[in-house]
mmCIF file of C-alpha atoms and ligand atoms in Angstrom:
data_model
loop_
_atom_site.group_PDB
_atom_site.id
_atom_site.type_symbol
_atom_site.label_atom_id
_atom_site.label_comp_id
_atom_site.label_asym_id
_atom_site.label_seq_id
_atom_site.Cartn_x
_atom_site.Cartn_y
_atom_site.Cartn_z
ATOM 1 C CA MET A 1 0.000 0.000 0.000
ATOM 2 C CA THR A 2 1.370 3.450 -0.846
ATOM 3 C CA ALA A 3 1.286 5.947 1.957
ATOM 4 C CA PRO A 4 -1.259 8.693 1.288
ATOM 5 C CA PHE A 5 1.585 11.202 1.376
ATOM 6 C CA ARG A 6 5.244 11.325 0.477
ATOM 7 C CA THR A 7 7.746 10.514 3.207
ATOM 8 C CA LEU A 8 11.500 11.002 3.537
ATOM 9 C CA ASP A 9 11.851 7.830 1.457
ATOM 10 C CA ASP A 10 10.577 9.721 -1.583
ATOM 11 C CA LEU A 11 12.996 12.635 -1.318
ATOM 12 C CA ASP A 12 16.416 13.255 -2.763
ATOM 13 C CA VAL A 13 17.838 15.716 -0.257
ATOM 14 C CA ALA A 14 21.622 15.633 -0.720
ATOM 15 C CA GLY A 15 22.925 19.167 -1.121
ATOM 16 C CA ARG A 16 19.422 20.634 -0.810
ATOM 17 C CA THR A 17 18.091 22.991 1.827
ATOM 18 C CA VAL A 18 15.174 21.290 3.563
ATOM 19 C CA LEU A 19 12.716 23.331 5.615
ATOM 20 C CA VAL A 20 11.423 21.189 8.465
ATOM 21 C CA ARG A 21 8.284 22.371 10.272
ATOM 22 C CA ALA A 22 8.765 21.101 13.805
ATOM 23 C CA ASP A 23 6.721 21.596 16.959
ATOM 24 C CA LEU A 24 9.133 22.927 19.547
ATOM 25 C CA ASN A 25 6.229 24.289 21.557
ATOM 26 C CA VAL A 26 7.474 22.405 24.616
ATOM 27 C CA PRO A 27 6.750 23.100 28.272
ATOM 28 C CA MET A 28 9.403 25.373 29.819
ATOM 29 C CA ALA A 29 9.993 26.805 33.283
ATOM 30 C CA ASP A 30 12.718 29.346 34.112
ATOM 31 C CA GLY A 31 14.193 29.039 30.623
ATOM 32 C CA ARG A 32 14.505 25.252 30.845
ATOM 33 C CA VAL A 33 12.612 22.556 29.004
ATOM 34 C CA THR A 34 10.586 20.526 31.516
ATOM 35 C CA ASP A 35 9.489 17.814 29.078
ATOM 36 C CA ALA A 36 11.696 17.150 26.050
ATOM 37 C CA THR A 37 9.480 14.462 24.495
ATOM 38 C CA ARG A 38 8.617 16.506 21.421
ATOM 39 C CA ILE A 39 12.291 17.356 20.816
ATOM 40 C CA GLU A 40 13.406 13.752 21.217
ATOM 41 C CA ARG A 41 10.681 12.483 18.894
ATOM 42 C CA LEU A 42 11.635 15.061 16.250
ATOM 43 C CA ALA A 43 15.365 14.293 16.346
ATOM 44 C CA PRO A 44 15.370 11.195 14.069
ATOM 45 C CA THR A 45 13.966 13.210 11.163
ATOM 46 C CA LEU A 46 16.614 15.903 11.531
ATOM 47 C CA VAL A 47 19.450 13.391 11.940
ATOM 48 C CA GLU A 48 18.314 11.409 8.906
ATOM 49 C CA LEU A 49 18.106 14.504 6.721
ATOM 50 C CA ALA A 50 21.485 15.765 7.916
ATOM 51 C CA ASP A 51 23.109 12.352 7.418
ATOM 52 C CA ARG A 52 21.751 12.276 3.886
ATOM 53 C CA GLY A 53 23.525 15.562 3.176
ATOM 54 C CA ALA A 54 20.711 18.069 3.492
ATOM 55 C CA ARG A 55 21.035 21.519 4.979
ATOM 56 C CA VAL A 56 18.386 21.284 7.651
ATOM 57 C CA VAL A 57 16.407 24.384 8.591
ATOM 58 C CA VAL A 58 14.051 23.955 11.532
ATOM 59 C CA LEU A 59 10.916 26.119 11.710
ATOM 60 C CA SER A 60 8.594 26.232 14.725
ATOM 61 C CA HIS A 61 6.205 28.322 16.715
ATOM 62 C CA PHE A 62 6.477 28.755 20.452
ATOM 63 C CA GLY A 63 3.600 29.887 22.660
ATOM 64 C CA ARG A 64 1.030 32.356 21.425
ATOM 65 C CA PRO A 65 2.894 35.665 21.029
ATOM 66 C CA LYS A 66 1.121 38.777 19.840
ATOM 67 C CA GLY A 67 3.918 40.055 17.620
ATOM 68 C CA LYS A 68 7.585 39.886 18.563
ATOM 69 C CA ASP A 69 8.033 38.898 22.204
ATOM 70 C CA PRO A 70 11.522 38.096 23.553
ATOM 71 C CA ALA A 71 9.962 35.999 26.326
ATOM 72 C CA LEU A 72 8.765 33.602 23.619
ATOM 73 C CA SER A 73 12.037 33.359 21.685
ATOM 74 C CA LEU A 74 13.142 29.946 20.429
ATOM 75 C CA ALA A 75 16.775 30.762 21.324
ATOM 76 C CA PRO A 76 16.590 28.727 24.587
ATOM 77 C CA LEU A 77 15.727 25.672 22.456
ATOM 78 C CA VAL A 78 19.102 25.669 20.654
ATOM 79 C CA ALA A 79 20.944 23.791 23.413
ATOM 80 C CA PRO A 80 18.237 21.148 24.060
ATOM 81 C CA LEU A 81 17.854 20.604 20.307
ATOM 82 C CA SER A 82 21.593 20.198 19.900
ATOM 83 C CA ALA A 83 21.619 17.709 22.796
ATOM 84 C CA ALA A 84 18.805 15.685 21.201
ATOM 85 C CA LEU A 85 20.872 15.605 17.993
ATOM 86 C CA GLY A 86 23.753 13.969 19.812
ATOM 87 C CA GLY A 87 25.663 17.217 20.238
ATOM 88 C CA ARG A 88 25.552 18.411 16.612
ATOM 89 C CA ALA A 89 25.905 22.173 16.243
ATOM 90 C CA VAL A 90 22.665 24.111 15.774
ATOM 91 C CA ALA A 91 22.928 27.616 14.318
ATOM 92 C CA PHE A 92 20.264 30.150 15.287
ATOM 93 C CA GLY A 93 18.592 32.659 12.987
ATOM 94 C CA ILE A 94 17.207 35.707 14.753
ATOM 95 C CA ASP A 95 14.319 35.894 12.293
ATOM 96 C CA CYS A 96 12.535 33.162 10.331
ATOM 97 C CA VAL A 97 12.439 35.023 7.002
ATOM 98 C CA GLY A 98 14.520 37.510 4.995
ATOM 99 C CA LEU A 99 18.171 38.436 5.419
ATOM 100 C CA PRO A 100 18.656 37.263 9.030
ATOM 101 C CA ALA A 101 17.366 33.820 8.018
ATOM 102 C CA ALA A 102 19.490 33.696 4.858
ATOM 103 C CA ALA A 103 22.526 34.787 6.870
ATOM 104 C CA VAL A 104 22.449 31.586 8.908
ATOM 105 C CA ILE A 105 21.291 29.253 6.108
ATOM 106 C CA ASP A 106 23.756 30.296 3.382
ATOM 107 C CA PRO A 107 26.917 29.279 5.262
ATOM 108 C CA LEU A 108 25.447 25.927 6.447
ATOM 109 C CA PRO A 109 27.473 22.990 5.154
ATOM 110 C CA PRO A 110 25.627 19.890 3.879
ATOM 111 C CA GLY A 111 24.526 18.088 7.049
ATOM 112 C CA GLY A 112 24.355 21.362 8.979
ATOM 113 C CA VAL A 113 21.356 22.314 11.115
ATOM 114 C CA ALA A 114 19.834 25.723 11.835
ATOM 115 C CA LEU A 115 16.879 26.757 13.968
ATOM 116 C CA LEU A 116 15.014 29.926 13.050
ATOM 117 C CA GLU A 117 13.197 32.284 15.413
ATOM 118 C CA ASN A 118 9.515 31.837 16.382
ATOM 119 C CA LEU A 119 7.261 31.830 13.301
ATOM 120 C CA ARG A 120 4.466 33.505 15.245
ATOM 121 C CA PHE A 121 6.497 36.698 15.599
ATOM 122 C CA HIS A 122 5.033 37.350 12.140
ATOM 123 C CA LYS A 123 1.299 37.958 11.779
ATOM 124 C CA GLY A 124 1.333 36.189 8.413
ATOM 125 C CA GLU A 125 1.991 32.826 10.065
ATOM 126 C CA GLU A 126 -1.364 32.336 11.801
ATOM 127 C CA LYS A 127 -3.217 34.077 8.964
ATOM 128 C CA ASN A 128 -1.720 31.637 6.471
ATOM 129 C CA ASP A 129 -0.743 34.722 4.487
ATOM 130 C CA PRO A 130 0.466 33.652 1.014
ATOM 131 C CA GLU A 131 3.159 36.322 1.037
ATOM 132 C CA PHE A 132 4.590 35.094 4.328
ATOM 133 C CA ALA A 133 4.431 31.512 3.049
ATOM 134 C CA ARG A 134 6.355 32.619 -0.066
ATOM 135 C CA ALA A 135 8.982 34.303 2.121
ATOM 136 C CA LEU A 136 9.439 31.000 3.953
ATOM 137 C CA ALA A 137 9.542 29.030 0.685
ATOM 138 C CA GLU A 138 12.380 31.220 -0.570
ATOM 139 C CA LEU A 139 14.632 29.834 2.146
ATOM 140 C CA GLY A 140 14.866 26.292 0.758
ATOM 141 C CA GLN A 141 14.001 23.758 -1.915
ATOM 142 C CA ILE A 142 12.084 21.082 -0.021
ATOM 143 C CA TYR A 143 9.456 21.177 2.746
ATOM 144 C CA VAL A 144 9.100 18.476 5.386
ATOM 145 C CA ASN A 145 6.306 18.695 7.937
ATOM 146 C CA ASP A 146 7.120 16.859 11.161
ATOM 147 C CA ALA A 147 4.720 18.794 13.379
ATOM 148 C CA PHE A 148 1.686 16.537 13.710
ATOM 149 C CA SER A 149 0.861 18.265 16.990
ATOM 150 C CA ALA A 150 0.382 21.562 15.105
ATOM 151 C CA ALA A 151 -1.384 19.978 12.110
ATOM 152 C CA HIS A 152 -4.804 21.178 13.276
ATOM 153 C CA ARG A 153 -3.645 24.731 12.494
ATOM 154 C CA ALA A 154 -3.970 25.993 8.922
ATOM 155 C CA HIS A 155 -1.006 28.335 9.236
ATOM 156 C CA ALA A 156 1.566 29.435 6.644
ATOM 157 C CA SER A 157 4.219 27.007 7.875
ATOM 158 C CA THR A 158 1.844 24.068 8.380
ATOM 159 C CA GLU A 159 -0.408 24.478 5.340
ATOM 160 C CA GLY A 160 0.503 27.222 2.863
ATOM 161 C CA LEU A 161 4.126 26.211 2.513
ATOM 162 C CA ALA A 162 3.197 22.622 1.557
ATOM 163 C CA HIS A 163 1.712 23.960 -1.674
ATOM 164 C CA LEU A 164 4.786 25.958 -2.612
ATOM 165 C CA LEU A 165 7.585 23.377 -2.392
ATOM 166 C CA PRO A 166 7.923 19.648 -2.970
ATOM 167 C CA SER A 167 6.725 18.335 0.374
ATOM 168 C CA ALA A 168 6.750 15.227 2.527
ATOM 169 C CA ALA A 169 5.920 13.998 6.001
ATOM 170 C CA GLY A 170 8.802 13.650 8.443
ATOM 171 C CA ARG A 171 9.284 10.460 10.443
ATOM 172 C CA LEU A 172 7.327 11.712 13.474
ATOM 173 C CA MET A 173 4.411 12.919 11.343
ATOM 174 C CA GLN A 174 4.490 9.582 9.538
ATOM 175 C CA ALA A 175 4.491 7.597 12.805
ATOM 176 C CA GLU A 176 1.643 9.670 14.265
ATOM 177 C CA CYS A 177 -0.520 9.264 11.153
ATOM 178 C CA GLU A 178 0.183 5.540 10.924
ATOM 179 C CA ALA A 179 -0.627 4.979 14.614
ATOM 180 C CA LEU A 180 -3.845 6.945 14.377
ATOM 181 C CA ALA A 181 -4.937 5.108 11.243
ATOM 182 C CA ARG A 182 -4.234 1.812 12.965
ATOM 183 C CA ALA A 183 -6.381 2.865 15.908
ATOM 184 C CA LEU A 184 -9.466 4.253 14.215
ATOM 185 C CA GLU A 185 -9.376 4.040 10.439
ATOM 186 C CA THR A 186 -8.371 0.418 9.861
ATOM 187 C CA PRO A 187 -8.338 -1.055 13.369
ATOM 188 C CA GLU A 188 -8.398 -4.657 14.415
ATOM 189 C CA LYS A 189 -11.753 -5.146 16.122
ATOM 190 C CA PRO A 190 -13.164 -5.040 18.701
ATOM 191 C CA VAL A 191 -12.119 -1.468 19.423
ATOM 192 C CA VAL A 192 -12.542 0.079 22.846
ATOM 193 C CA ALA A 193 -12.152 3.790 23.503
ATOM 194 C CA ILE A 194 -11.540 5.296 26.920
ATOM 195 C CA VAL A 195 -12.498 8.938 27.269
ATOM 196 C CA GLY A 196 -12.018 10.879 30.473
ATOM 197 C CA GLY A 197 -11.621 14.466 31.490
ATOM 198 C CA SER A 198 -13.868 16.904 33.185
ATOM 199 C CA LYS A 199 -16.421 18.136 30.670
ATOM 200 C CA VAL A 200 -18.823 16.546 28.221
ATOM 201 C CA SER A 201 -19.274 19.979 26.631
ATOM 202 C CA THR A 202 -15.666 20.149 25.379
ATOM 203 C CA LYS A 203 -15.737 16.610 23.989
ATOM 204 C CA LEU A 204 -19.116 16.472 22.264
ATOM 205 C CA ASP A 205 -17.843 16.045 18.731
ATOM 206 C CA LEU A 206 -15.333 13.530 19.964
ATOM 207 C CA LEU A 207 -18.007 11.421 21.683
ATOM 208 C CA ARG A 208 -20.287 11.621 18.650
ATOM 209 C CA ASN A 209 -17.528 10.459 16.349
ATOM 210 C CA LEU A 210 -16.351 7.671 18.655
ATOM 211 C CA VAL A 211 -19.764 6.090 19.253
ATOM 212 C CA ALA A 212 -20.046 5.619 15.513
ATOM 213 C CA ARG A 213 -16.627 3.992 15.252
ATOM 214 C CA VAL A 214 -15.865 1.888 18.312
ATOM 215 C CA ASP A 215 -17.459 -1.194 19.813
ATOM 216 C CA ARG A 216 -17.245 -0.037 23.411
ATOM 217 C CA LEU A 217 -16.815 3.432 24.839
ATOM 218 C CA VAL A 218 -15.663 3.760 28.435
ATOM 219 C CA ILE A 219 -16.390 7.149 29.969
ATOM 220 C CA GLY A 220 -14.664 8.238 33.156
ATOM 221 C CA GLY A 221 -13.568 11.465 34.778
ATOM 222 C CA ALA A 222 -16.055 14.136 35.795
ATOM 223 C CA MET A 223 -17.693 13.909 32.379
ATOM 224 C CA ALA A 224 -19.106 10.539 33.442
ATOM 225 C CA ASN A 225 -20.975 12.340 36.238
ATOM 226 C CA THR A 226 -22.871 14.343 33.655
ATOM 227 C CA LEU A 227 -23.900 11.209 31.754
ATOM 228 C CA LEU A 228 -24.909 9.494 35.002
ATOM 229 C CA PHE A 229 -26.929 12.532 36.044
ATOM 230 C CA ALA A 230 -28.703 12.436 32.675
ATOM 231 C CA ARG A 231 -29.610 8.809 33.452
ATOM 232 C CA GLY A 232 -31.233 10.011 36.666
ATOM 233 C CA VAL A 233 -28.401 9.147 39.055
ATOM 234 C CA ASP A 234 -27.896 11.436 42.058
ATOM 235 C CA VAL A 235 -24.239 12.503 41.821
ATOM 236 C CA GLY A 236 -24.214 14.410 45.123
ATOM 237 C CA ALA A 237 -21.780 17.348 45.192
ATOM 238 C CA SER A 238 -19.843 16.125 42.135
ATOM 239 C CA LEU A 239 -18.778 18.289 39.218
ATOM 240 C CA CYS A 240 -21.599 17.932 36.736
ATOM 241 C CA GLU A 241 -22.865 19.898 33.733
ATOM 242 C CA ARG A 242 -26.548 19.791 34.542
ATOM 243 C CA GLU A 243 -27.521 21.726 31.419
ATOM 244 C CA MET A 244 -26.104 18.960 29.198
ATOM 245 C CA VAL A 245 -28.829 16.415 29.930
ATOM 246 C CA ASP A 246 -30.425 16.503 26.480
ATOM 247 C CA THR A 247 -27.040 16.263 24.821
ATOM 248 C CA CYS A 248 -26.139 13.236 26.939
ATOM 249 C CA ARG A 249 -29.372 11.534 25.927
ATOM 250 C CA GLU A 250 -28.550 12.234 22.280
ATOM 251 C CA ILE A 251 -25.134 10.626 22.737
ATOM 252 C CA GLU A 252 -26.712 7.593 24.418
ATOM 253 C CA ALA A 253 -29.190 7.266 21.548
ATOM 254 C CA ALA A 254 -26.434 7.593 18.940
ATOM 255 C CA ALA A 255 -24.398 4.916 20.735
ATOM 256 C CA LYS A 256 -27.372 2.581 20.802
ATOM 257 C CA ALA A 257 -28.126 3.154 17.123
ATOM 258 C CA ALA A 258 -24.495 2.436 16.224
ATOM 259 C CA GLY A 259 -24.274 -0.675 18.400
ATOM 260 C CA CYS A 260 -21.656 0.906 20.648
ATOM 261 C CA GLU A 261 -21.797 -0.175 24.273
ATOM 262 C CA LEU A 262 -21.285 2.672 26.735
ATOM 263 C CA VAL A 263 -19.387 1.660 29.859
ATOM 264 C CA LEU A 264 -20.161 4.070 32.696
ATOM 265 C CA PRO A 265 -18.981 3.876 36.320
ATOM 266 C CA VAL A 266 -20.795 1.434 38.593
ATOM 267 C CA ASP A 267 -18.956 2.609 41.695
ATOM 268 C CA ALA A 268 -16.892 5.615 42.695
ATOM 269 C CA VAL A 269 -14.323 6.921 45.133
ATOM 270 C CA VAL A 270 -15.844 9.951 46.858
ATOM 271 C CA ALA A 271 -14.598 12.621 49.258
ATOM 272 C CA ALA A 272 -15.787 15.876 50.786
ATOM 273 C CA LYS A 273 -13.305 17.854 48.687
ATOM 274 C CA LEU A 274 -10.521 17.530 46.165
ATOM 275 C CA ALA A 275 -7.365 17.665 48.277
ATOM 276 C CA PRO A 276 -4.294 15.449 48.594
ATOM 277 C CA GLY A 277 -4.676 12.631 51.135
ATOM 278 C CA VAL A 278 -8.272 13.593 51.995
ATOM 279 C CA GLU A 279 -10.431 10.877 53.603
ATOM 280 C CA THR A 280 -12.204 8.804 50.947
ATOM 281 C CA THR A 281 -14.923 6.175 50.739
ATOM 282 C CA THR A 282 -15.959 3.865 47.934
ATOM 283 C CA VAL A 283 -19.655 3.777 47.152
ATOM 284 C CA ALA A 284 -21.924 2.241 44.557
ATOM 285 C CA ILE A 285 -23.223 4.614 41.891
ATOM 286 C CA GLY A 286 -26.668 5.502 43.182
ATOM 287 C CA ALA A 287 -25.377 5.832 46.750
ATOM 288 C CA VAL A 288 -23.271 8.981 46.491
ATOM 289 C CA PRO A 289 -23.934 11.066 49.636
ATOM 290 C CA ALA A 290 -25.289 14.562 48.981
ATOM 291 C CA ASP A 291 -22.182 16.256 50.405
ATOM 292 C CA ARG A 292 -19.590 14.053 48.661
ATOM 293 C CA MET A 293 -17.908 14.421 45.283
ATOM 294 C CA ILE A 294 -17.014 11.619 42.867
ATOM 295 C CA LEU A 295 -13.260 11.965 42.323
ATOM 296 C CA ASP A 296 -12.300 8.636 40.790
ATOM 297 C CA ILE A 297 -13.965 5.525 39.425
ATOM 298 C CA GLY A 298 -14.152 2.684 41.945
ATOM 299 C CA PRO A 299 -12.592 -0.799 41.923
ATOM 300 C CA ALA A 300 -15.654 -2.550 40.442
ATOM 301 C CA THR A 301 -15.551 -0.088 37.533
ATOM 302 C CA VAL A 302 -11.808 -0.616 37.118
ATOM 303 C CA ALA A 303 -12.486 -4.349 36.869
ATOM 304 C CA ALA A 304 -15.173 -3.723 34.236
ATOM 305 C CA VAL A 305 -12.848 -1.477 32.220
ATOM 306 C CA ASN A 306 -10.036 -4.012 32.423
ATOM 307 C CA GLY A 307 -12.495 -6.666 31.271
ATOM 308 C CA ALA A 308 -13.384 -4.505 28.280
ATOM 309 C CA LEU A 309 -9.668 -4.134 27.518
ATOM 310 C CA ALA A 310 -9.104 -7.881 27.722
ATOM 311 C CA ALA A 311 -11.866 -8.414 25.146
ATOM 312 C CA ALA A 312 -10.499 -5.740 22.786
ATOM 313 C CA ARG A 313 -7.870 -5.856 20.026
ATOM 314 C CA THR A 314 -7.479 -2.076 19.825
ATOM 315 C CA LEU A 315 -7.595 0.700 22.439
ATOM 316 C CA VAL A 316 -7.854 4.446 21.873
ATOM 317 C CA TRP A 317 -7.403 6.483 25.053
ATOM 318 C CA ASN A 318 -7.947 10.161 25.773
ATOM 319 C CA GLY A 319 -8.335 11.685 29.217
ATOM 320 C CA PRO A 320 -7.804 10.478 32.790
ATOM 321 C CA LEU A 321 -10.471 8.472 34.625
ATOM 322 C CA GLY A 322 -10.271 10.452 37.865
ATOM 323 C CA ALA A 323 -8.780 13.650 39.293
ATOM 324 C CA PHE A 324 -5.378 12.081 38.695
ATOM 325 C CA GLU A 325 -3.178 15.070 39.614
ATOM 326 C CA THR A 326 -4.306 14.699 43.236
ATOM 327 C CA LYS A 327 -3.474 11.475 45.063
ATOM 328 C CA PRO A 328 -5.156 9.068 45.703
ATOM 329 C CA PHE A 329 -7.495 9.945 42.827
ATOM 330 C CA ASP A 330 -4.918 8.757 40.311
ATOM 331 C CA ALA A 331 -5.466 5.140 41.391
ATOM 332 C CA ALA A 332 -7.934 4.012 38.727
ATOM 333 C CA THR A 333 -6.098 5.733 35.865
ATOM 334 C CA VAL A 334 -2.841 4.101 36.978
ATOM 335 C CA ALA A 335 -4.453 0.655 37.375
ATOM 336 C CA VAL A 336 -6.105 0.753 33.944
ATOM 337 C CA ALA A 337 -2.950 2.162 32.311
ATOM 338 C CA GLN A 338 -0.908 -0.692 33.746
ATOM 339 C CA GLU A 339 -3.395 -3.264 32.524
ATOM 340 C CA ALA A 340 -3.365 -1.657 29.063
ATOM 341 C CA ALA A 341 0.437 -1.863 29.056
ATOM 342 C CA ARG A 342 0.354 -5.494 30.157
ATOM 343 C CA LEU A 343 -2.168 -6.470 27.467
ATOM 344 C CA THR A 344 -0.104 -4.602 24.881
ATOM 345 C CA ALA A 345 2.967 -6.654 25.775
ATOM 346 C CA GLU A 346 1.293 -9.993 26.432
ATOM 347 C CA ALA A 347 -1.806 -10.107 24.250
ATOM 348 C CA GLY A 348 -0.912 -7.916 21.282
ATOM 349 C CA LEU A 349 -3.400 -5.176 22.152
ATOM 350 C CA VAL A 350 -2.851 -2.150 19.894
ATOM 351 C CA SER A 351 -2.957 0.758 22.353
ATOM 352 C CA VAL A 352 -2.894 4.358 21.172
ATOM 353 C CA ALA A 353 -3.221 7.321 23.514
ATOM 354 C CA GLY A 354 -2.878 11.058 23.298
ATOM 355 C CA GLY A 355 -4.090 14.541 24.141
ATOM 356 C CA GLY A 356 -2.763 16.923 26.806
ATOM 357 C CA ASP A 357 -3.479 15.491 30.257
ATOM 358 C CA THR A 358 -3.505 11.933 28.992
ATOM 359 C CA VAL A 359 0.212 11.830 28.305
ATOM 360 C CA ALA A 360 1.008 13.284 31.735
ATOM 361 C CA ALA A 361 -1.253 10.678 33.371
ATOM 362 C CA LEU A 362 0.311 7.806 31.441
ATOM 363 C CA ALA A 363 3.807 9.062 32.202
ATOM 364 C CA ALA A 364 2.906 9.260 35.901
ATOM 365 C CA ALA A 365 1.651 5.662 35.664
ATOM 366 C CA GLY A 366 5.022 4.735 34.152
ATOM 367 C CA VAL A 367 3.511 3.210 31.005
ATOM 368 C CA GLU A 368 4.332 5.838 28.373
ATOM 369 C CA GLU A 369 6.943 3.578 26.751
ATOM 370 C CA ARG A 370 4.825 0.443 27.062
ATOM 371 C CA LEU A 371 1.798 1.339 24.974
ATOM 372 C CA THR A 372 1.854 0.853 21.214
ATOM 373 C CA TYR A 373 1.871 4.590 20.569
ATOM 374 C CA VAL A 374 1.546 7.711 22.676
ATOM 375 C CA SER A 375 0.957 10.807 20.575
ATOM 376 C CA THR A 376 2.936 14.017 21.101
ATOM 377 C CA ALA A 377 -0.187 15.979 20.225
ATOM 378 C CA GLY A 378 -2.781 17.703 22.388
ATOM 379 C CA GLY A 379 -5.328 19.632 20.342
ATOM 380 C CA ALA A 380 -4.443 17.879 17.085
ATOM 381 C CA PHE A 381 -5.085 14.464 18.656
ATOM 382 C CA LEU A 382 -8.492 15.647 19.910
ATOM 383 C CA GLU A 383 -9.479 17.065 16.530
ATOM 384 C CA TRP A 384 -8.453 13.833 14.915
ATOM 385 C CA LEU A 385 -10.623 11.897 17.410
ATOM 386 C CA GLU A 386 -13.454 14.216 16.421
ATOM 387 C CA GLY A 387 -13.084 12.882 12.891
ATOM 388 C CA ARG A 388 -11.906 16.221 11.509
ATOM 389 C CA LYS A 389 -9.438 16.547 8.705
ATOM 390 C CA LEU A 390 -6.235 18.194 9.902
ATOM 391 C CA PRO A 391 -5.108 20.922 7.470
ATOM 392 C CA GLY A 392 -1.424 20.166 8.006
ATOM 393 C CA VAL A 393 -1.957 16.510 7.137
ATOM 394 C CA GLU A 394 -4.331 17.199 4.234
ATOM 395 C CA ALA A 395 -1.823 19.557 2.619
ATOM 396 C CA LEU A 396 0.707 16.720 2.430
ATOM 397 C CA ARG A 397 -1.548 14.330 0.544
ATOM 398 C CA ARG A 398 -0.291 13.155 -2.835
HETATM 399 C C1 3PG B 1 0.304 22.403 20.917
HETATM 400 O O1 3PG B 1 1.150 22.570 21.788
HETATM 401 O O2 3PG B 1 -0.779 21.839 21.117
HETATM 402 C C2 3PG B 1 0.665 22.818 19.520
HETATM 403 O O3 3PG B 1 1.975 23.255 19.468
HETATM 404 C C3 3PG B 1 -0.289 23.870 18.998
HETATM 405 O O4 3PG B 1 -0.195 25.064 19.723
HETATM 406 P P1 3PG B 1 -1.371 26.131 19.640
HETATM 407 O O5 3PG B 1 -2.540 25.514 20.373
HETATM 408 O O6 3PG B 1 -0.858 27.382 20.281
HETATM 409 O O7 3PG B 1 -1.706 26.340 18.180
HETATM 410 MG MG1 MG B 2 -2.445 23.681 22.406
#
């Protein structure tokens, strides 16, 4: 089967200048990178291009600057990028277009790497301004997009540029797209999805898309409270979007029509407030005291979820099952994550997870490396779960 887009395998890059759209929008504190996952996952593309004799020019956004903002410079990323490239030198261009960009690209030897300043310092980036895209295109001969996590943005560097130069997906983009296709487009069935997080209202499109595609949908986190409430369950003092009742009924009806089994909590860990080490009790759903909040799914629900996993061939996971940042309400998420990791290793479960909080929760459970694929994307992973076409991916199609 031919990939739906070109990859590095289709490019002849020796002696060429290759513009690589990366996502170096990594978490930083006090000028230091606090999670280098995105940089590490990007590195193989850059190393491969450099080893094949390309001049490698890395383009990225960082944060959401309104115009030029020194606090959101990419300069602090030079050292971590160089480290991820095994100590190769990384030149820095103080602007991503024009003379300052050319000044660092022109002297690059084949195999050399340069990082250019934050794309979003220019208004044309987010507007997908054709003129800004042309200014970027002038810097090189080939475009490689390796920023799956920014592919939900139709910006000049993620979309416009792909139409101006011969283009291909980088290795990370390729891996992300292949993993996602394996999880939802051409999955081995049965497929189970786990969706957690706090609000039904932010994941409506996602739930609608998933019920039509998966065999079982497990819902945890505070969003389960809203669905339970819509079923007439008294959820006590729990977080709950009471105005979403009709929407929840619609989702239930859509699931039924599609033959998707919804798995909702049958028991819960409750407490008087969300605080570390607070006193907790485990109660059946239907017996939540009026002054208690549901903060995690209970052990009977964990067993049901693990049973659903054991019966599945494919798992798609987004969102924690409880208030996992606060112990002990991480317990169910950790237990299910460990079972997913075990089934991946021992039973060939295809397990794909992603989206903001999810990755942090899986890392805390120590299973990040033990699932089939954990996406580097937040918003892009969610939009993909919603069944939307991602402009950055679409622009790469053959
Ligand atoms: C992300 O971190 O999710 C991506 O880099 C996209 O960033 P944005 O939400 O600011 O477009
Ligand atoms: Mg984001």
